[in-house]
PDB file of C-alpha atoms in Angstrom:
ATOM      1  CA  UNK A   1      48.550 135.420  31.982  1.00 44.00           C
ATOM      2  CA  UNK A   2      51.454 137.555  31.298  1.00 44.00           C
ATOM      3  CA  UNK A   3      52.734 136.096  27.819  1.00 47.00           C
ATOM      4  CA  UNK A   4      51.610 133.861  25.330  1.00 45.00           C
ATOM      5  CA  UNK A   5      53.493 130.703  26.387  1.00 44.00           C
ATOM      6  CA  UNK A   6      51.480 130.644  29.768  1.00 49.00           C
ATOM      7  CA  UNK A   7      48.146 129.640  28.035  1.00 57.00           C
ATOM      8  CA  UNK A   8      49.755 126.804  27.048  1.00 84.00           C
ATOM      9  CA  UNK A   9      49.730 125.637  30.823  1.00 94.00           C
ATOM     10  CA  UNK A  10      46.878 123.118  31.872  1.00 94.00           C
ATOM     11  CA  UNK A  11      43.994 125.146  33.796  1.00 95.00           C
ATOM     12  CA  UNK A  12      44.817 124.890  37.549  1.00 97.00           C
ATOM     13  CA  UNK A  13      42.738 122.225  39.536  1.00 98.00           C
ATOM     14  CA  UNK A  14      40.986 125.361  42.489  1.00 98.00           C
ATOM     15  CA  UNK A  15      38.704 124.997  45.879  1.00 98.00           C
ATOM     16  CA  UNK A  16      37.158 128.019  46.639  1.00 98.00           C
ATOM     17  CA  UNK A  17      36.945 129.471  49.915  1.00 97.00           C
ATOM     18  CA  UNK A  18      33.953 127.721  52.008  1.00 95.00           C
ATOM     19  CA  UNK A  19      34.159 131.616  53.647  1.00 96.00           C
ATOM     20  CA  UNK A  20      34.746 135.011  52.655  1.00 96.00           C
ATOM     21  CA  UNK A  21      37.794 134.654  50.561  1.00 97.00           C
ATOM     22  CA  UNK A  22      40.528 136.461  52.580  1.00 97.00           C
ATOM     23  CA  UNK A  23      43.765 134.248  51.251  1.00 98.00           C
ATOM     24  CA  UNK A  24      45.140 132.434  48.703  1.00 98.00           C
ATOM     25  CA  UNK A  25      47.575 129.325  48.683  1.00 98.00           C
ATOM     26  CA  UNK A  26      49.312 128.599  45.129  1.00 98.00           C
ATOM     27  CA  UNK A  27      50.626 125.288  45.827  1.00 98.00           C
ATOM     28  CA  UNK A  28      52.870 123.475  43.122  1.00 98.00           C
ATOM     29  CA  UNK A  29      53.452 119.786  42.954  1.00 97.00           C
ATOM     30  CA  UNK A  30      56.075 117.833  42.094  1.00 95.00           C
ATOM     31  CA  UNK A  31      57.877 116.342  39.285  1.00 93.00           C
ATOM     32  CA  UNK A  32      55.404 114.243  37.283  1.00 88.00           C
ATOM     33  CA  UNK A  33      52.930 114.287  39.869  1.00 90.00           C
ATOM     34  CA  UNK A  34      49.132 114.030  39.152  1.00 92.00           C
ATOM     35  CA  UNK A  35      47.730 116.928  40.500  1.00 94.00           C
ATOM     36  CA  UNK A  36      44.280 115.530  41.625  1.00 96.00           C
ATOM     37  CA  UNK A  37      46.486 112.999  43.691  1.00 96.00           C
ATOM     38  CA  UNK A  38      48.802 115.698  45.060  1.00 97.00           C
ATOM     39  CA  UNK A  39      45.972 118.128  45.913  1.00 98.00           C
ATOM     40  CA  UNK A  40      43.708 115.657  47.445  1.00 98.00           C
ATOM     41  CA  UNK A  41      47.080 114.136  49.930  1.00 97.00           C
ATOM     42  CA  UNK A  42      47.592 117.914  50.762  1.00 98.00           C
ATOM     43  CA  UNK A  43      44.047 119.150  51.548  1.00 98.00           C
ATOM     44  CA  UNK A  44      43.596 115.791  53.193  1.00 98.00           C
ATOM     45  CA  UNK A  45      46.700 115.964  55.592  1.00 98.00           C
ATOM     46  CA  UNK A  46      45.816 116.758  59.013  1.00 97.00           C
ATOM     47  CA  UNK A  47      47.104 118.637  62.192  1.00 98.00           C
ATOM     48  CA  UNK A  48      47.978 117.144  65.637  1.00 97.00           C
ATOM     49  CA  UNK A  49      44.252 118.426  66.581  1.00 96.00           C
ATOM     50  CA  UNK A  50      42.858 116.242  63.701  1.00 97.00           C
ATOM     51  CA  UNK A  51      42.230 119.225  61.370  1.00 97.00           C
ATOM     52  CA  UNK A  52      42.846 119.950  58.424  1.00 98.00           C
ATOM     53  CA  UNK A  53      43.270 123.655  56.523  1.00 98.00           C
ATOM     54  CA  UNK A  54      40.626 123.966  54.709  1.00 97.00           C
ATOM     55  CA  UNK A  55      39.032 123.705  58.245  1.00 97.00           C
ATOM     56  CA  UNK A  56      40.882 125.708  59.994  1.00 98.00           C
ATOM     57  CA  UNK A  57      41.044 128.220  57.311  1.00 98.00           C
ATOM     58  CA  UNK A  58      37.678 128.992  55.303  1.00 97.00           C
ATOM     59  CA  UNK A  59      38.882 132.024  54.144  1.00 97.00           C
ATOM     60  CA  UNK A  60      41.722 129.946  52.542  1.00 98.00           C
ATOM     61  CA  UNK A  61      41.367 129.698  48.565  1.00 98.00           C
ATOM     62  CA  UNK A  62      44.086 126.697  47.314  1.00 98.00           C
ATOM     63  CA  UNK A  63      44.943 126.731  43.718  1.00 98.00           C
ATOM     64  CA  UNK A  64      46.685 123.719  42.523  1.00 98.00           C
ATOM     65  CA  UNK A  65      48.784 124.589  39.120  1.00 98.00           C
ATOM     66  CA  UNK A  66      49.711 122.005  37.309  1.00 97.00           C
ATOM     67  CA  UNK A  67      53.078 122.187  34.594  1.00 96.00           C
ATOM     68  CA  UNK A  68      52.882 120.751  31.198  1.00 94.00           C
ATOM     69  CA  UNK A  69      54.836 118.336  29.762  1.00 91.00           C
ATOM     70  CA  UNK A  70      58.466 118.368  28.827  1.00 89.00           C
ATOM     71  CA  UNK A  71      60.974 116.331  27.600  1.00 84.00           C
ATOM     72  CA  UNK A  72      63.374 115.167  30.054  1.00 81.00           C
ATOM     73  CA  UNK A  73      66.803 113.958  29.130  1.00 82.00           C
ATOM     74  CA  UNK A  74      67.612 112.417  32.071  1.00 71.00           C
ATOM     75  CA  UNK A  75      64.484 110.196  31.124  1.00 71.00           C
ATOM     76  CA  UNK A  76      65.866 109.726  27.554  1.00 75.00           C
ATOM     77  CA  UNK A  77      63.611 112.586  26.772  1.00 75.00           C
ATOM     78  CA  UNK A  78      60.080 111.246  27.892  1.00 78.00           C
ATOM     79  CA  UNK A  79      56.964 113.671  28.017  1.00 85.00           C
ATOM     80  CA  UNK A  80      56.538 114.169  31.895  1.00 89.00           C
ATOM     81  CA  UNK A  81      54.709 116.929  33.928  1.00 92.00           C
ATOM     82  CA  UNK A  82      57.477 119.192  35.060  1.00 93.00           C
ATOM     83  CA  UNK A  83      58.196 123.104  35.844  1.00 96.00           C
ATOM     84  CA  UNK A  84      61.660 122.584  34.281  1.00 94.00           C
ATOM     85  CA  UNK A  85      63.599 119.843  33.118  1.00 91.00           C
ATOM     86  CA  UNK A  86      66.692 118.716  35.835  1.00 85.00           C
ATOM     87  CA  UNK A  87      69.397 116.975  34.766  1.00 78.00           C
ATOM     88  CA  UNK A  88      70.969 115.783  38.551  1.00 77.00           C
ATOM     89  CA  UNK A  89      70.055 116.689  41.980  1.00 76.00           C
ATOM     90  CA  UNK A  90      73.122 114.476  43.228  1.00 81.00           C
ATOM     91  CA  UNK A  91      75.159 117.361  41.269  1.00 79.00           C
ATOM     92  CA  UNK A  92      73.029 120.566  40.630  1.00 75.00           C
ATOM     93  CA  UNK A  93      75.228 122.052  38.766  1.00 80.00           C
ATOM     94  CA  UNK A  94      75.352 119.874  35.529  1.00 84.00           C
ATOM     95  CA  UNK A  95      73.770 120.724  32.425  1.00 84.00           C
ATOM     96  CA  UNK A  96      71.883 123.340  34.011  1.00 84.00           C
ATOM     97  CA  UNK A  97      71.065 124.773  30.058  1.00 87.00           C
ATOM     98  CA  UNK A  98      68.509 122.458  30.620  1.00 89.00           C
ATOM     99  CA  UNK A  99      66.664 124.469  33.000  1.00 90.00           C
ATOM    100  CA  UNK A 100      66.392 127.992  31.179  1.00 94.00           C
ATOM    101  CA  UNK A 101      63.658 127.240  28.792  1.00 94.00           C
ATOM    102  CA  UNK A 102      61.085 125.665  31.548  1.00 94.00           C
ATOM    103  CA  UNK A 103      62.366 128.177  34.627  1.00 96.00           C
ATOM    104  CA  UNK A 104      61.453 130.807  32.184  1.00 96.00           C
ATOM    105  CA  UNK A 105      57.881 129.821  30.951  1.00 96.00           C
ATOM    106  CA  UNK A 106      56.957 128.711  34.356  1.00 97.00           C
ATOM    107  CA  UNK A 107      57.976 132.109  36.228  1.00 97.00           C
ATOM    108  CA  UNK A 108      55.820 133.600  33.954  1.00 96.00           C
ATOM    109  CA  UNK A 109      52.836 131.107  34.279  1.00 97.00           C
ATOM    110  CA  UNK A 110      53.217 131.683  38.271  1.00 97.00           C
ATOM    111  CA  UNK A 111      53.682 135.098  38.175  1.00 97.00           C
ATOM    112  CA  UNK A 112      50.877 135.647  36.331  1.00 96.00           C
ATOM    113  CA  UNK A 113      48.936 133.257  39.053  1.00 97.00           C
ATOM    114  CA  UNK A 114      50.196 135.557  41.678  1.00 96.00           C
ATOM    115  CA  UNK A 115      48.991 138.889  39.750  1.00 95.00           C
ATOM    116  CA  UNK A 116      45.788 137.523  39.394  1.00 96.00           C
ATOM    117  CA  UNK A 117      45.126 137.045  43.051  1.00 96.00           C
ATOM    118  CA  UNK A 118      47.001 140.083  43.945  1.00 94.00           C
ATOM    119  CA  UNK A 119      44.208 142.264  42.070  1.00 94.00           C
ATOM    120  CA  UNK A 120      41.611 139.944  44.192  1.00 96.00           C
ATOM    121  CA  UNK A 121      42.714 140.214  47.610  1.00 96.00           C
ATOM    122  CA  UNK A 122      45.933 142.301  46.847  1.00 94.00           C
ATOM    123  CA  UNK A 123      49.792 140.415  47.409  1.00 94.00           C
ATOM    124  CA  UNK A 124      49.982 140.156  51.251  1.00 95.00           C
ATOM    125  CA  UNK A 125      47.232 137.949  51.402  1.00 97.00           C
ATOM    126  CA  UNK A 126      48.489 135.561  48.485  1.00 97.00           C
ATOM    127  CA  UNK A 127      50.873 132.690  49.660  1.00 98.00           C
ATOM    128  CA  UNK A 128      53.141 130.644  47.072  1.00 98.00           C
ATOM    129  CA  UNK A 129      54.478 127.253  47.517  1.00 98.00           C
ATOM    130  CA  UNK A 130      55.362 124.314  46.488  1.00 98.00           C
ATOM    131  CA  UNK A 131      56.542 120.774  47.217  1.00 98.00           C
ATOM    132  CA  UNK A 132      59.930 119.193  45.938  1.00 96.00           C
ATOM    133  CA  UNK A 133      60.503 120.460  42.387  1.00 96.00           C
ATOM    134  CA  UNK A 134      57.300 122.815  42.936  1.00 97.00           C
ATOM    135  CA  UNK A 135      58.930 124.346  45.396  1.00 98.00           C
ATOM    136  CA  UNK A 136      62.325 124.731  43.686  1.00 97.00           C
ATOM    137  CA  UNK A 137      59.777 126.593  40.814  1.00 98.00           C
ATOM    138  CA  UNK A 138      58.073 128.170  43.585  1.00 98.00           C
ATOM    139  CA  UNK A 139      61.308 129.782  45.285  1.00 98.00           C
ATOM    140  CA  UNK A 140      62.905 130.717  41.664  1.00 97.00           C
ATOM    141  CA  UNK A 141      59.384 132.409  40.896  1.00 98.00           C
ATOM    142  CA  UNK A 142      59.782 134.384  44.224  1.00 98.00           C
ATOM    143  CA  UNK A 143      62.925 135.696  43.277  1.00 97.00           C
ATOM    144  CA  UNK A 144      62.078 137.313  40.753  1.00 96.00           C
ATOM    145  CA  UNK A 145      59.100 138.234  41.190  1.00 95.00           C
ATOM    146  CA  UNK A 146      58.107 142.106  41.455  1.00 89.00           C
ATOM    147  CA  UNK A 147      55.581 144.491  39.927  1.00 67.00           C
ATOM    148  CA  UNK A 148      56.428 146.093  37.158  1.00 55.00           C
ATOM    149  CA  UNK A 149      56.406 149.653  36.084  1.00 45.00           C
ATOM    150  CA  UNK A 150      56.344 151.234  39.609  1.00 46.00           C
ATOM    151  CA  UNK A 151      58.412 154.177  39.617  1.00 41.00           C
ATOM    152  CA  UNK A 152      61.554 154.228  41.090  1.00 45.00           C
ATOM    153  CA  UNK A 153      60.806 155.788  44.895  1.00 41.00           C
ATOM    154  CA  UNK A 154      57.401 153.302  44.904  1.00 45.00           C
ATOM    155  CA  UNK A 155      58.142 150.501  46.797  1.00 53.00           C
ATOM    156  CA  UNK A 156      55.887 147.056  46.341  1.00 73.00           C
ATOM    157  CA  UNK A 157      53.663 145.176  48.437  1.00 83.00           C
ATOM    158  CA  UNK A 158      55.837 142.159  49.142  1.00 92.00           C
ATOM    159  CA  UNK A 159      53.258 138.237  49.069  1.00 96.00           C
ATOM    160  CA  UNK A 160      52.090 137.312  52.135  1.00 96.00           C
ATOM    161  CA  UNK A 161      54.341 134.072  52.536  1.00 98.00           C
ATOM    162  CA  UNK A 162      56.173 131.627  50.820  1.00 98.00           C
ATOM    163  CA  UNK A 163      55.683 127.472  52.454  1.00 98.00           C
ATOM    164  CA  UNK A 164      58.099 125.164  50.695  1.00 98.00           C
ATOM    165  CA  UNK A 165      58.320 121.451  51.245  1.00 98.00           C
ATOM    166  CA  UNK A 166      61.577 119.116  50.189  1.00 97.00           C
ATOM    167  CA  UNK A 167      62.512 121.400  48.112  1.00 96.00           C
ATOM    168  CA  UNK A 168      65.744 123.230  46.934  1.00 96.00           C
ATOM    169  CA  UNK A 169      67.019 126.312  45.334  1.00 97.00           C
ATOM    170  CA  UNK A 170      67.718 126.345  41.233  1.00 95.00           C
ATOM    171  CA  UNK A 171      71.227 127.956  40.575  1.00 95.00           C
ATOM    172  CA  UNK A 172      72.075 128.633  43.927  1.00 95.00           C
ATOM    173  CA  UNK A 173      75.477 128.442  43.697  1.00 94.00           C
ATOM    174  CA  UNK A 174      75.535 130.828  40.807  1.00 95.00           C
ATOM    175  CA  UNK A 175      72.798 132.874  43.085  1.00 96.00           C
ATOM    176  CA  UNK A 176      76.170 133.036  46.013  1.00 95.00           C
ATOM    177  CA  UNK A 177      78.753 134.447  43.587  1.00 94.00           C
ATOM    178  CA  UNK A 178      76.271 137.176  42.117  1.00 94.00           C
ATOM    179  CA  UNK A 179      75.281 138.273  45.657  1.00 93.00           C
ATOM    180  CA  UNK A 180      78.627 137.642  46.745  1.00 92.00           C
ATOM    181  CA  UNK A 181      80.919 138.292  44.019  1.00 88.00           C
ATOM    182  CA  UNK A 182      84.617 137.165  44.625  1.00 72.00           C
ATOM    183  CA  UNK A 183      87.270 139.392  46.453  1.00 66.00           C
ATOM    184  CA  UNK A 184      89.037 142.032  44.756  1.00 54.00           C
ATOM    185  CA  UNK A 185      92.628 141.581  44.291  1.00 52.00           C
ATOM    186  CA  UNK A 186      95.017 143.227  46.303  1.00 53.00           C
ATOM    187  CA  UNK A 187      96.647 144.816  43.454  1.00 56.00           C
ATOM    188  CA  UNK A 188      93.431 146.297  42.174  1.00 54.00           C
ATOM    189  CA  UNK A 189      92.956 149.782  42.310  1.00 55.00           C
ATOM    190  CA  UNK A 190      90.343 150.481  44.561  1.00 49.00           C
ATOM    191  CA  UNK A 191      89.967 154.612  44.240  1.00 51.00           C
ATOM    192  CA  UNK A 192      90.010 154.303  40.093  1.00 52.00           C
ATOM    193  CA  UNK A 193      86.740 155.941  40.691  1.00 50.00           C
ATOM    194  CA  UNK A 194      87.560 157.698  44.162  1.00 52.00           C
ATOM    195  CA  UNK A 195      85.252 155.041  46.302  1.00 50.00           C
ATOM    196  CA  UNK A 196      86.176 151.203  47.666  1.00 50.00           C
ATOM    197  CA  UNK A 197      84.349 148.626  46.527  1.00 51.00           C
ATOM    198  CA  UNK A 198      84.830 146.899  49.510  1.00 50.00           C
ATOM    199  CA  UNK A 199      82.801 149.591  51.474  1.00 55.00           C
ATOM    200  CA  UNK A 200      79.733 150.446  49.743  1.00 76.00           C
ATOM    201  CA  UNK A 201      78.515 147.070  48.740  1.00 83.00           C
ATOM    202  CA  UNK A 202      75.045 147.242  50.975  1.00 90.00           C
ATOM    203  CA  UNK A 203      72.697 144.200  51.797  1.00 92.00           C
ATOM    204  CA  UNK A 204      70.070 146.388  49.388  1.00 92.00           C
ATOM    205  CA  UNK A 205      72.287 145.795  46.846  1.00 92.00           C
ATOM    206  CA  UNK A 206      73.365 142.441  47.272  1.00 94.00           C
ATOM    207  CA  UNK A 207      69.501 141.548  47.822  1.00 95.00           C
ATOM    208  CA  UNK A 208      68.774 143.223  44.374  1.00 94.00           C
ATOM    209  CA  UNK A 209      71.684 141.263  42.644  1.00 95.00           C
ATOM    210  CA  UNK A 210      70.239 138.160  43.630  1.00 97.00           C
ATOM    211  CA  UNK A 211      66.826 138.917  42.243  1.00 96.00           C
ATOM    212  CA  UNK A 212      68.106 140.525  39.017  1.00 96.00           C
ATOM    213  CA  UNK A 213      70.429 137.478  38.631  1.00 96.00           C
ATOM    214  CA  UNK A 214      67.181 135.371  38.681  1.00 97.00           C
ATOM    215  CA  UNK A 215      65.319 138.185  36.671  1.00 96.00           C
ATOM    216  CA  UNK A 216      68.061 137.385  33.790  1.00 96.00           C
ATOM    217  CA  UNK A 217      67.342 133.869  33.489  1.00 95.00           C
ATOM    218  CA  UNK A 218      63.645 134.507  33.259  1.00 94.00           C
ATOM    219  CA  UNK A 219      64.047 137.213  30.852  1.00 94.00           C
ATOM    220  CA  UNK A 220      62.355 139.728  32.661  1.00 94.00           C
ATOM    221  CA  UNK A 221      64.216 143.194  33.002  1.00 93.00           C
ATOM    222  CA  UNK A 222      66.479 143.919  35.606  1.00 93.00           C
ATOM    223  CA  UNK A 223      64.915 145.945  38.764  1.00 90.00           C
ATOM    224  CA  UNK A 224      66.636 149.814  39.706  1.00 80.00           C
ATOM    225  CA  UNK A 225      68.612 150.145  42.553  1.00 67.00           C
ATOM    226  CA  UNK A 226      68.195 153.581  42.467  1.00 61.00           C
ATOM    227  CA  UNK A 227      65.505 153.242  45.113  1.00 54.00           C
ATOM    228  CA  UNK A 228      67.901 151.276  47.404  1.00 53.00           C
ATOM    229  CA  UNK A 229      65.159 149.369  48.752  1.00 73.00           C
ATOM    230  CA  UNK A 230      64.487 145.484  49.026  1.00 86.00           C
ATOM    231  CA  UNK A 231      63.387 143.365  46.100  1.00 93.00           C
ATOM    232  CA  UNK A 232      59.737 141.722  46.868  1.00 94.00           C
ATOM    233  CA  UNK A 233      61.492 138.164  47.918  1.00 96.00           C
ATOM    234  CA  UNK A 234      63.883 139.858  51.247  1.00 96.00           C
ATOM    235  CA  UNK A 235      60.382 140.900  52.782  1.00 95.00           C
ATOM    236  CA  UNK A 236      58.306 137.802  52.100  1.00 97.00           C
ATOM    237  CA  UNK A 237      57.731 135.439  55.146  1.00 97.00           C
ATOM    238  CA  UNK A 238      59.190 132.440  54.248  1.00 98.00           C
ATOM    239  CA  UNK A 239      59.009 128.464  55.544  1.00 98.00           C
ATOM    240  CA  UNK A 240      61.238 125.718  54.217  1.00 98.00           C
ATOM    241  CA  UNK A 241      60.696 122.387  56.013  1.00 98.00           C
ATOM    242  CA  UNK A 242      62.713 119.139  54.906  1.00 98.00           C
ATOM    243  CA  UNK A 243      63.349 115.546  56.153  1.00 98.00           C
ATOM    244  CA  UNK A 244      66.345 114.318  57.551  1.00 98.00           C
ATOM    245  CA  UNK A 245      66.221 111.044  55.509  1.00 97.00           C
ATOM    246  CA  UNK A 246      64.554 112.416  52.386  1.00 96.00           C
ATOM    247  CA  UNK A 247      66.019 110.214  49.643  1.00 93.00           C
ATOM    248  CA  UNK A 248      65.011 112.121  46.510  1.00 93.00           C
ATOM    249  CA  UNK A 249      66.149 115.839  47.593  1.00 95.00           C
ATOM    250  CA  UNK A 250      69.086 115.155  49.961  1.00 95.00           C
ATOM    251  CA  UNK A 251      68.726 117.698  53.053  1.00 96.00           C
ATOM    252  CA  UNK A 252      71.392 119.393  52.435  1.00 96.00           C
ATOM    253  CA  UNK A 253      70.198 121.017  49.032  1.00 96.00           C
ATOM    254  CA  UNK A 254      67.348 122.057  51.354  1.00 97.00           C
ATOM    255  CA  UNK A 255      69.587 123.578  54.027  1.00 97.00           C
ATOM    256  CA  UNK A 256      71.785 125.345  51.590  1.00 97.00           C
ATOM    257  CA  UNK A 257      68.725 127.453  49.510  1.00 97.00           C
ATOM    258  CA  UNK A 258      67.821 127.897  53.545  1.00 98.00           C
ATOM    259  CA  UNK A 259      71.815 129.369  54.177  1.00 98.00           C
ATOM    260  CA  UNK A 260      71.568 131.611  51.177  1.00 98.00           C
ATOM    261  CA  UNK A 261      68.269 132.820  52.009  1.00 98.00           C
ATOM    262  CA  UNK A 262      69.342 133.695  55.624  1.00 97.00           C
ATOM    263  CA  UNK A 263      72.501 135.382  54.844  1.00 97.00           C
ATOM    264  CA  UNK A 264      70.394 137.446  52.550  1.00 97.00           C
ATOM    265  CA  UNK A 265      68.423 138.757  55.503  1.00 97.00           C
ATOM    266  CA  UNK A 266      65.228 137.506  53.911  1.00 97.00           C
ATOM    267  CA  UNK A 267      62.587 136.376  57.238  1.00 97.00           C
ATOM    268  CA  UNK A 268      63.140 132.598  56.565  1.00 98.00           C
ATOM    269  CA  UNK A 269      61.953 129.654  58.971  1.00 97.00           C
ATOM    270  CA  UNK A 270      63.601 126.643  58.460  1.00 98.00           C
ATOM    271  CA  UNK A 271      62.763 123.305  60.152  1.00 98.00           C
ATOM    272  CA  UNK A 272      63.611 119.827  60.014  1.00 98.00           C
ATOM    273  CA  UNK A 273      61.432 116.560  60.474  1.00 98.00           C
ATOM    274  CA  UNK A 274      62.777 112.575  61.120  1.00 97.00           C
ATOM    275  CA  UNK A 275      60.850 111.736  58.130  1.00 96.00           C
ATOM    276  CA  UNK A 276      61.929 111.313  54.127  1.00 96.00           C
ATOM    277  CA  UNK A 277      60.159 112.981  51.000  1.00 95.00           C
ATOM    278  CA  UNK A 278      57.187 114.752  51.796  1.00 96.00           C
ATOM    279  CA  UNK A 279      55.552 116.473  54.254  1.00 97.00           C
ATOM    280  CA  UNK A 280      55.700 114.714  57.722  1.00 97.00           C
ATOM    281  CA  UNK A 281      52.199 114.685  59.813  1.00 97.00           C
ATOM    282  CA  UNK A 282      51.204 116.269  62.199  1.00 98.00           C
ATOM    283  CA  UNK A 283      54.528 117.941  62.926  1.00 98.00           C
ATOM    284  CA  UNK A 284      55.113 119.787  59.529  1.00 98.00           C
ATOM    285  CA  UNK A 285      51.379 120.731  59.461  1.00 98.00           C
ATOM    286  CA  UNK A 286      50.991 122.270  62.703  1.00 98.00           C
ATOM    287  CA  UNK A 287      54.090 124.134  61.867  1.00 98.00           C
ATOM    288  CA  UNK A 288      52.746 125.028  58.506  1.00 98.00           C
ATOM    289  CA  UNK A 289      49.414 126.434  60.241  1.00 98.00           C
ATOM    290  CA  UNK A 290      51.516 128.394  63.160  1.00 98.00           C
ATOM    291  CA  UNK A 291      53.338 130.010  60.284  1.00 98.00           C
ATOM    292  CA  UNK A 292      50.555 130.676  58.226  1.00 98.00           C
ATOM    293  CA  UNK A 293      48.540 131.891  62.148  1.00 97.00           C
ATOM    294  CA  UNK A 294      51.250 133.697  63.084  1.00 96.00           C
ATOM    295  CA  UNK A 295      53.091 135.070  60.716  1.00 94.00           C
ATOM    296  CA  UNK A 296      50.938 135.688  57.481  1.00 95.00           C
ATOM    297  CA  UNK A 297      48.231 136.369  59.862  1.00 93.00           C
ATOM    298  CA  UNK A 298      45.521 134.084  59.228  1.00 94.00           C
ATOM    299  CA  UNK A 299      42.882 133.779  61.294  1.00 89.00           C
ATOM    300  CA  UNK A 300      41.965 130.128  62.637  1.00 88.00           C
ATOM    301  CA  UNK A 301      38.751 129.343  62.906  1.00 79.00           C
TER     302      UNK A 301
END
């Protein structure tokens, strides 16, 4: 792994390929969730055609992570599986100190996850995900993930897809005013340094705030925009699916990481299912395959 606090992670529960190992799915589950239970309800859920995806897709490798234990205050501190300790998803924006600490040491657990595959089967063929709070890790991981110490004109492979289920987006209001930052005042003096501010902001460099916003709270070093390309996450494939009645992430937490996403240009899918906290079946599945089909490129068997 990447640094020494990963090792401290539990080893992640894997099924190999029953084929040639063309893919890999890093799934995360969700706060204090055993992951023999979560792995075996997601390998087990089916398709409208009765399948499921290991059999549609041998190729597939799925690597269940599994997060270590943290205190939780909103549990008056109790030892619970979790990628980062939340405080409120009714308001997302209190006591979100809380976060830092497991947001960083889990980015780096997943990254290194990702790198590991990537030198396998190389990034476009590795897919991250997650379900509820694994995919609020999952999404923060995306963000700021990159690989380091290309050289400035070298551009990187970006992963092959990102699935998230009832999840939401850590920070994301703080995300919105870093990629968006307020409007200058009309007193300001625009041409202090002979250019407007208001005119050369790009969507490059709005995309690359984002990620180095995210970079900062994982303690990973910002990326250059001298390149002015994309960061990895604005050219990863992307599906968010969410129930209207989900009564542990309200939809609307959902919807917004989807918003900020969107206006970001990254290639998100978003799509919502009559159903409450988890993945809905067949419906979500057979959309989860079609993406995975049609826009990662899998091959169904």
């Amino acid at each position: 792994m990447s640094s020494a606090r990963s090792r401290t992670y539990p080893e992640p529960l894997i099924f190999p390929s029953t084929a040639t190992h063309t893919h890999t799915l890093i799934m995360l589950h969700g706060l204090g969730s055993n992951v023999v239970d979560f792995s075996t309800s997601f390998l087990s859920a089916c398709t409208s055609s009765n399948h499921t995806l290991q059999q549609l897709f041998p190729g597939l490798k799925f690597v269940f992570p599994i997060a270590k234990k943290r205190r939780a205050v909103l549990y008056n501190r109790s030892l619970i599986k979790q990628w980062f300790d939340d405080y409120s998803l009714e308001d997302p924006t209190k006591r979100q100190e809380l976060m830092y600490d497991g947001l960083r040491e889990s980015a780096s657990f997943v990254h290194g996850l990702i790198r590991s595959e990537q030198k396998l089967i190389g990034a476009r063929n590795v897919v991250l995900g997650g379900l509820s709070q694994g995919c609020a890790m999952g999404l923060h991981a995306l963000l700021s993930f990159e690989r380091d110490g290309l050289a400035k004109t070298e551009e990187t492979d970006p992963l092959g897809g990102f699935i998230g289920i009832s999840g939401w987006l850590p920070l994301a209001h703080e995300i919105s005013e870093e990629a968006w930052p307020a409007p200058v005042c009309e007193d300001q003096d625009f041409f202090a340094n002979d250019k407007d501010p208001r005119e050369i902001d790009t969507l490059e460099k709005r995309q690359m705030r984002a990620a180095n916003f995210v970079r900062g709270i994982v303690e990973l070093p910002a990326l250059s925009s001298e390149c002015n390309k994309s960061p990895c996450f604005a050219r990863t494939l992307i599906f968010l699916g969410h129930g209207t009645s989900d009564d542990k992430v309200d939809i609307r937490l959902g919807e917004h990481a989807y918003r900020i996403l969107e206006r970001l240009e990254a290639p998100v899918t978003w799509k919502m299912y009559d159903f409450g906290h988890w993945w809905k079946e067949p419906e979500e599945i057979d959309d989860i395959v079609s993406f995975l089909q049609e826009k990662v490129g899998m091959l169904v068997m």
